[in-house]
Coordinates of C-alpha atoms (C1' of nucleotides) in Angstrom, one line a residue:
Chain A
X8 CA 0.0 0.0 0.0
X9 CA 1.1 3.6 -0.7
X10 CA 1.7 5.7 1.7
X11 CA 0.9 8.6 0.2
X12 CA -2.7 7.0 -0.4
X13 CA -2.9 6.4 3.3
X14 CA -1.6 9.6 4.4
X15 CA -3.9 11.3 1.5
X16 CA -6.7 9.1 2.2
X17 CA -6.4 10.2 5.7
X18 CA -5.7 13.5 5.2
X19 CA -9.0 13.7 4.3
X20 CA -9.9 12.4 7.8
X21 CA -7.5 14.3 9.6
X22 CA -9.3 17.6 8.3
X23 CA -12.7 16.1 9.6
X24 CA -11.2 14.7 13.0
X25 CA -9.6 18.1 13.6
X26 CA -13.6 19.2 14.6
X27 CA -13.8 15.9 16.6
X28 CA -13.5 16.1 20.6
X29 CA -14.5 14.7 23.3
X30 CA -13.5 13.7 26.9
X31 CA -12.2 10.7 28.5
X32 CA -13.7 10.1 31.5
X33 CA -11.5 6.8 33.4
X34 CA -14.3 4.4 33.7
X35 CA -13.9 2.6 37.0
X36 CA -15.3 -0.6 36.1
X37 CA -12.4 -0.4 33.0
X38 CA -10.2 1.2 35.1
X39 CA -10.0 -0.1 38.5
X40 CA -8.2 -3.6 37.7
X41 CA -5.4 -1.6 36.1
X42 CA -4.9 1.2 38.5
X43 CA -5.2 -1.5 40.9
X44 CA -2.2 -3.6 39.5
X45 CA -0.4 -0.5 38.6
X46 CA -0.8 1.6 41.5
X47 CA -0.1 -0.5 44.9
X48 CA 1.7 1.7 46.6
X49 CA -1.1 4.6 46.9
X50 CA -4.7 4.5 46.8
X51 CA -5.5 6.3 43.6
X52 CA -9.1 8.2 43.5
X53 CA -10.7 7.7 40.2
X54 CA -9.9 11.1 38.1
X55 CA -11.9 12.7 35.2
X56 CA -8.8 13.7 32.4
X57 CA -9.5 16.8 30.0
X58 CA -8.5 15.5 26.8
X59 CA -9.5 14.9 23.7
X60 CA -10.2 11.5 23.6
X61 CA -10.5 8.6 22.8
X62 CA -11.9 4.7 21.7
X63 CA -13.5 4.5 18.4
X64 CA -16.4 2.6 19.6
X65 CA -17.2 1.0 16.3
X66 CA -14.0 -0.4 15.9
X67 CA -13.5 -4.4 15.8
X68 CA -11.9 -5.5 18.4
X69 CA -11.7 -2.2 20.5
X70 CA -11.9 -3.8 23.9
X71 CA -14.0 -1.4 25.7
X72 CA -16.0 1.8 25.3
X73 CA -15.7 5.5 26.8
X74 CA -18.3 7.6 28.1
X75 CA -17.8 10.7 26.3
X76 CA -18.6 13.0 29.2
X77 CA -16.8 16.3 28.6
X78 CA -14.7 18.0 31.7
X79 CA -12.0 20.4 30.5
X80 CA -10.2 22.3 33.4
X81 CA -10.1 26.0 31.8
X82 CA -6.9 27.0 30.0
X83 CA -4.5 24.2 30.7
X84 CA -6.3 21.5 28.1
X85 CA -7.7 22.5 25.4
X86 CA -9.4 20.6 22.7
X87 CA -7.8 21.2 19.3
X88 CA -10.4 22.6 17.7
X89 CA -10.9 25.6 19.5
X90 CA -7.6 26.7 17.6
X91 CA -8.5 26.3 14.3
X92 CA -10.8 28.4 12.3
X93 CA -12.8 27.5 9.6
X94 CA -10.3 29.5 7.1
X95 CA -7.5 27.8 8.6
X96 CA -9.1 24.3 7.8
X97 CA -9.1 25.4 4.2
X98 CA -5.6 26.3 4.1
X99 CA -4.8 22.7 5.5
X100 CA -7.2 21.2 2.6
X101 CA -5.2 23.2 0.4
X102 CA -2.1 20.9 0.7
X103 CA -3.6 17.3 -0.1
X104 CA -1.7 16.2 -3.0
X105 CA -4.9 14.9 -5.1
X106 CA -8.5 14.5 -4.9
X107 CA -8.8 11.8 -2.5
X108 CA -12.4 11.5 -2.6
X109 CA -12.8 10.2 -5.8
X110 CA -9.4 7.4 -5.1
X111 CA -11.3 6.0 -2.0
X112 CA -14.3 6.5 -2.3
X113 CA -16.5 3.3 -1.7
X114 CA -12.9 1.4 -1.0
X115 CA -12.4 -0.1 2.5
X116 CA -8.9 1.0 3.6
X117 CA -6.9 -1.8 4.8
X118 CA -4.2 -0.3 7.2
X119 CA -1.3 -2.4 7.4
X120 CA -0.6 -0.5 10.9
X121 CA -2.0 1.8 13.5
X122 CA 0.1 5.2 13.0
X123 CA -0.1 7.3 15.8
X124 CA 1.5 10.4 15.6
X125 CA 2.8 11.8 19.1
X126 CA 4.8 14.9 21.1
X127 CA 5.7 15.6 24.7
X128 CA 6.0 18.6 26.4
X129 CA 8.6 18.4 29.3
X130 CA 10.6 20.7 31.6
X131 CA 13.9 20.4 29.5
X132 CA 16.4 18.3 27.9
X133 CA 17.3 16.2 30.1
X134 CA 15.4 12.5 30.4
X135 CA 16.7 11.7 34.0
X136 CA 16.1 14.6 35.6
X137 CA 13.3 16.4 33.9
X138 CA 9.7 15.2 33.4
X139 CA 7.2 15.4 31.2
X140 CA 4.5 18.1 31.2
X141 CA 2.1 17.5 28.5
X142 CA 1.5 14.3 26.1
X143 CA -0.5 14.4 22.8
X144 CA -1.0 11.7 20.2
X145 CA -3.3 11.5 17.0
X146 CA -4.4 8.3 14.9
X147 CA -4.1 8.9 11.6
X148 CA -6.8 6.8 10.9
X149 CA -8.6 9.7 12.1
X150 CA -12.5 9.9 12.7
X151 CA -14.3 10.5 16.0
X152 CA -11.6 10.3 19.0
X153 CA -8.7 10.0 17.0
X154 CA -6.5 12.2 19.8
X155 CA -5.8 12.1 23.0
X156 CA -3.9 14.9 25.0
X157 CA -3.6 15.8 28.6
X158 CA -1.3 17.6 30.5
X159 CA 1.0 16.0 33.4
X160 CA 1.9 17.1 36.7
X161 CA 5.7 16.8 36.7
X162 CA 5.6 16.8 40.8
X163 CA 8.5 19.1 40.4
X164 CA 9.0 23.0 39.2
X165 CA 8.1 24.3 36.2
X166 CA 11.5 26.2 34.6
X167 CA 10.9 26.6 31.2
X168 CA 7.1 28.1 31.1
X169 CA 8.6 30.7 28.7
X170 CA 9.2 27.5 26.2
X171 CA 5.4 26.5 26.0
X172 CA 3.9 28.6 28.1
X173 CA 2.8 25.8 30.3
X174 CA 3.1 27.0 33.8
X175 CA 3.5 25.4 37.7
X176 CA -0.3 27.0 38.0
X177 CA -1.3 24.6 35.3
X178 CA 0.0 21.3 36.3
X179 CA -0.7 21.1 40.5
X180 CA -4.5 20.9 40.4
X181 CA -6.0 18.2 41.6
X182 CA -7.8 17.2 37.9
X183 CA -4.0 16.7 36.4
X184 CA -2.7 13.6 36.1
X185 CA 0.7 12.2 37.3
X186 CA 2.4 10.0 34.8
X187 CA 1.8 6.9 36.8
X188 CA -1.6 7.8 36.1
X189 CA -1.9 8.5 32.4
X190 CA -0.3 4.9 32.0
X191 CA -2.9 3.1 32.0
X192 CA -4.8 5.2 30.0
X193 CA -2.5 5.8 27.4
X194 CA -2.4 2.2 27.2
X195 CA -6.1 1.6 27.2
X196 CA -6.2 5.0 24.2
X197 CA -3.8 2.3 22.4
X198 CA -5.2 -1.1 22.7
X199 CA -8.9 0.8 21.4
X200 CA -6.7 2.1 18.3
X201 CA -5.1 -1.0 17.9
X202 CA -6.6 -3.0 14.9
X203 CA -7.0 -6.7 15.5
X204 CA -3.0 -8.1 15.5
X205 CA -1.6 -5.1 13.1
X206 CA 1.5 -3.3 15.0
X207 CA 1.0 0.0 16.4
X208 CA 3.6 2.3 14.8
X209 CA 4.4 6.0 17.2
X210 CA 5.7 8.8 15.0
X211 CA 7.5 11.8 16.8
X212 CA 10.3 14.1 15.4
X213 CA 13.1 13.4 16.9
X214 CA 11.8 10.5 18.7
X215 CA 14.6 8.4 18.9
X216 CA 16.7 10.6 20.7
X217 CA 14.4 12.6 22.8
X218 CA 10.3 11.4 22.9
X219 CA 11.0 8.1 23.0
X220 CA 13.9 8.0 25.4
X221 CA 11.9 10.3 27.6
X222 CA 8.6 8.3 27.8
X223 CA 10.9 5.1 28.5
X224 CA 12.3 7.0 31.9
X225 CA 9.0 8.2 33.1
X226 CA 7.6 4.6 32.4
X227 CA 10.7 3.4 34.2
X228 CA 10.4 5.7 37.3
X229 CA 6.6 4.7 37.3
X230 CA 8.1 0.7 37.7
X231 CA 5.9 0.1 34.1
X232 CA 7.4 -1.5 31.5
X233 CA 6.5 0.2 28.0
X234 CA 4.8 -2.9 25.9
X235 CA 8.0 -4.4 24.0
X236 CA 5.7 -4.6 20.5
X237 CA 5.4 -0.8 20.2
X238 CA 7.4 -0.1 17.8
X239 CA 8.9 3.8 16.5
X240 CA 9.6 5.5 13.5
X241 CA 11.7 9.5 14.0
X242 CA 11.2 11.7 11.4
X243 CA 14.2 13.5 11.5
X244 CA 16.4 10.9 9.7
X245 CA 13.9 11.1 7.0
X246 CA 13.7 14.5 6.7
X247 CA 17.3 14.3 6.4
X248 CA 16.9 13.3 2.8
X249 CA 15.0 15.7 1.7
X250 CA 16.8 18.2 -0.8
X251 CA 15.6 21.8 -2.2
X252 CA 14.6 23.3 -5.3
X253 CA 18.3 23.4 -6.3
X254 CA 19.0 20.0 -5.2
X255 CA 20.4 20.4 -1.5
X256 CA 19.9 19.4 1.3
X257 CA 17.9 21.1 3.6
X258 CA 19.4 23.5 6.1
X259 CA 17.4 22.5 8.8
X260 CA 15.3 19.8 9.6
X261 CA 13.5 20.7 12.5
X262 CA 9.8 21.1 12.5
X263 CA 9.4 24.3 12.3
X264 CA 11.3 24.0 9.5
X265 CA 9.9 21.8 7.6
X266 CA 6.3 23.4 8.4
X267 CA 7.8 26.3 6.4
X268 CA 9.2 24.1 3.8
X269 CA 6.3 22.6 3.0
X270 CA 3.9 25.9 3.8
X271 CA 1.8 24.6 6.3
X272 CA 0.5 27.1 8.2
X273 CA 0.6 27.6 11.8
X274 CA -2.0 27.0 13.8
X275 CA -2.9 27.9 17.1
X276 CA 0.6 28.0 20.0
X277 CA 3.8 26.4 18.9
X278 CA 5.5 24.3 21.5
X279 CA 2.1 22.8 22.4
X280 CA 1.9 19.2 22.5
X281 CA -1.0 18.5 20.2
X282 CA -0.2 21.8 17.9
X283 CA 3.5 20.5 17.1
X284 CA 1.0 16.7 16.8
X285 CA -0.9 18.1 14.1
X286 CA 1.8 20.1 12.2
X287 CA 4.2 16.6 12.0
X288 CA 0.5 14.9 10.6
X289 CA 1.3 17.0 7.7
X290 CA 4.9 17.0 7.3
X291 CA 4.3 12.9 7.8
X292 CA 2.2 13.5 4.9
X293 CA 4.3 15.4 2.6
X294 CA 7.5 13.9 3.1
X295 CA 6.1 10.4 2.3
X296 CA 4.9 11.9 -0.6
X297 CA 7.7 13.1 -1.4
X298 CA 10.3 10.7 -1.0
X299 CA 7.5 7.9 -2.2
X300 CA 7.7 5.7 1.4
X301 CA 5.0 3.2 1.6
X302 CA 3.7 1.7 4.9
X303 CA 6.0 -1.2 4.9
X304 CA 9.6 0.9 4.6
X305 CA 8.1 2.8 7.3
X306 CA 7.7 0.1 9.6
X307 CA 11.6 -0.9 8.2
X308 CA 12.8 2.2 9.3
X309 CA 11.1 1.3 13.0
X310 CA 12.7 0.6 15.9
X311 CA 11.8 -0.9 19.5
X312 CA 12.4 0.7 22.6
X313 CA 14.3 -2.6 23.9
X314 CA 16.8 -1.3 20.6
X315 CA 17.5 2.3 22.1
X316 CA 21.0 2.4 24.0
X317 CA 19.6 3.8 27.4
X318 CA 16.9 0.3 27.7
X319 CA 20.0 -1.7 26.6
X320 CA 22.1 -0.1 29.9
X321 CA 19.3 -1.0 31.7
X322 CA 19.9 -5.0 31.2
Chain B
dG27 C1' 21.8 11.5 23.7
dG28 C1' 21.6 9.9 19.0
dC29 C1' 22.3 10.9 14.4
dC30 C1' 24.6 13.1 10.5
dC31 C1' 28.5 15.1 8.2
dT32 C1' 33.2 15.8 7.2
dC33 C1' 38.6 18.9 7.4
dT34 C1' 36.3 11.0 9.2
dT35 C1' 36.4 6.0 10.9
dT36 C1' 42.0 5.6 16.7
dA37 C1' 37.2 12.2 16.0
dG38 C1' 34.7 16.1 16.7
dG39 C1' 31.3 19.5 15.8
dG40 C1' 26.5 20.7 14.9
dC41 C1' 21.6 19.7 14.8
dC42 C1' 17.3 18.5 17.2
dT43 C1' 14.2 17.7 21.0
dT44 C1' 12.0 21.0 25.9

DNA sequence: GGCCCTCTTTAGGGCCTT
């Protein structure tokens, strides 16, 4: 299957799923086996997330169903939609690369792998001693609850609020999650994207030697072992063989780089977990248009976390 | 910290992530 097909196909989706939010409310009959496995140490009270969330109901296979109760806590979580307007949606539609419509129309997509694209937010560079602050995460696939995104309480300062503008005032209320809580529903978000036995594929721009890394400490600290079959795919190589007009290569291949490479307009607050989601959707889309990758040499590029050198150390 | 590039490989600097 071609990529670009997929990526076109769901742009298509993405558009319609950027109107598409909802909120995860942790059911306790769902919930409470996990949190009770998970959590020994502390008795956890059941918590309502803000995010934009989160099973597709309809799917085969999707092992439970979420009430889509809505509770966002003010300014710290927002649903994506409230940052896009509807001229800013047609900018986006702008950029698909053909007239998907008529290509699937009445064609049932088979996805050789669920593709979700993620970010973190953190309070710096560092994976041992900082933390992360905010998680987002889109399924291509798109449709109703195709994202997920919540904020974290780090349980530790704040530093860099002038980064993201994410501040200490945002994170310690009582309705934000630790990370030892968003585990098992980050998991539960994944096994309800997951289709039937397909692999679940996370894409992050420079995930291998930041997102990934990261997420493997906190699950570390949190005594949770990230499932072994997730497997990862960083942009940034990629983008690394992209070349210009005159046939270089790119100066930069950060994101914001490639947003204005490939004129995708800006949406909404960069350095934002699920804005800096949404912008790598559509630099996924066009650089596997460009450099013609299909789903397979995707998943060939992939890696496991049990591959990265800091889970290695570990053994 | 990992990857990429080059004035390289017995190395070192820059990019990219918050």
């Amino acid at each position: 299957m071609s990529l670009s097909f997929v990526f076109c196909g769901n742009f298509h989706l993405l558009s319609n799923s950027i109107g598409s939010t909802c909120g995860i409310r942790l059911l306790k009959q769902h919930s409470r086996l996990i949190y009770e496995t998970l959590l020994t140490s502390r008795r956890q009270q059941i918590r309502h997330f803000s995010t934009t969330v989160l099973a597709r109901s309809t799917r085969k296979g999707s092992k439970q169903s979420f009430s889509n109760n809505r509770h966002l806590h003010g300014e710290s979580v927002e649903p994506s939609i409230e940052v896009f307007k509807q001229s800013e949606l047609e900018q986006f539609k702008s950029l698909q690369c053909y007239n998907v419509d008529d290509k699937i129309s009445g064609v049932k997509t088979e996805w050789p792998a669920t593709i979700l694209v993620f970010d973190i937010e953190t309070t710096g560079f560092s994976r041992r001693e900082d933390r992360v602050i905010e998680f987002a995460v889109r399924d291509l696939m798109g449709g109703k609850n195709s994202t997920f995104q919540t904020l974290v309480n780090p349980e530790k300062d704040v530093k860099n609020t002038f980064v993201h503008g994410i501040s200490n005032r945002m994170l310690c209320r009582p309705d934000v999650p630790r990370f030892r809580e968003l585990i098992p529903v980050l998991l539960q978000y994944v096994w309800s994207r997951q289709m039937d036995s397909k692999p679940v594929l996370w894409v992050a721009h420079n995930g291998r030697s930041f997102d990934v890394p990261f997420l493997f400490y906190e699950f570390r600290r949190c005594k949770v072992e990230m499932p072994g079959d997730w497997l990862f795919v960083d942009t940034r190589p990629i983008a690394n063989q992209l070349v210009d007009s005159n046939g270089s290569k790119l100066s930069s291949v950060s994101l914001e780089n490639l947003r204005e490479h490939y004129k995708i307009p800006l949406t909404g607050s960069a350095h934002r977990a699920m804005q800096d989601v949404t912008t790598l959707c559509y630099v996924l889309q066009k650089l596997t248009f460009e450099l013609k990758l299909t789903v397979p040499q995707l998943l060939e590029k992939s890696f496991r976390v049990s591959d990265l050198p800091a889970a290695r150390h570990e053994r």
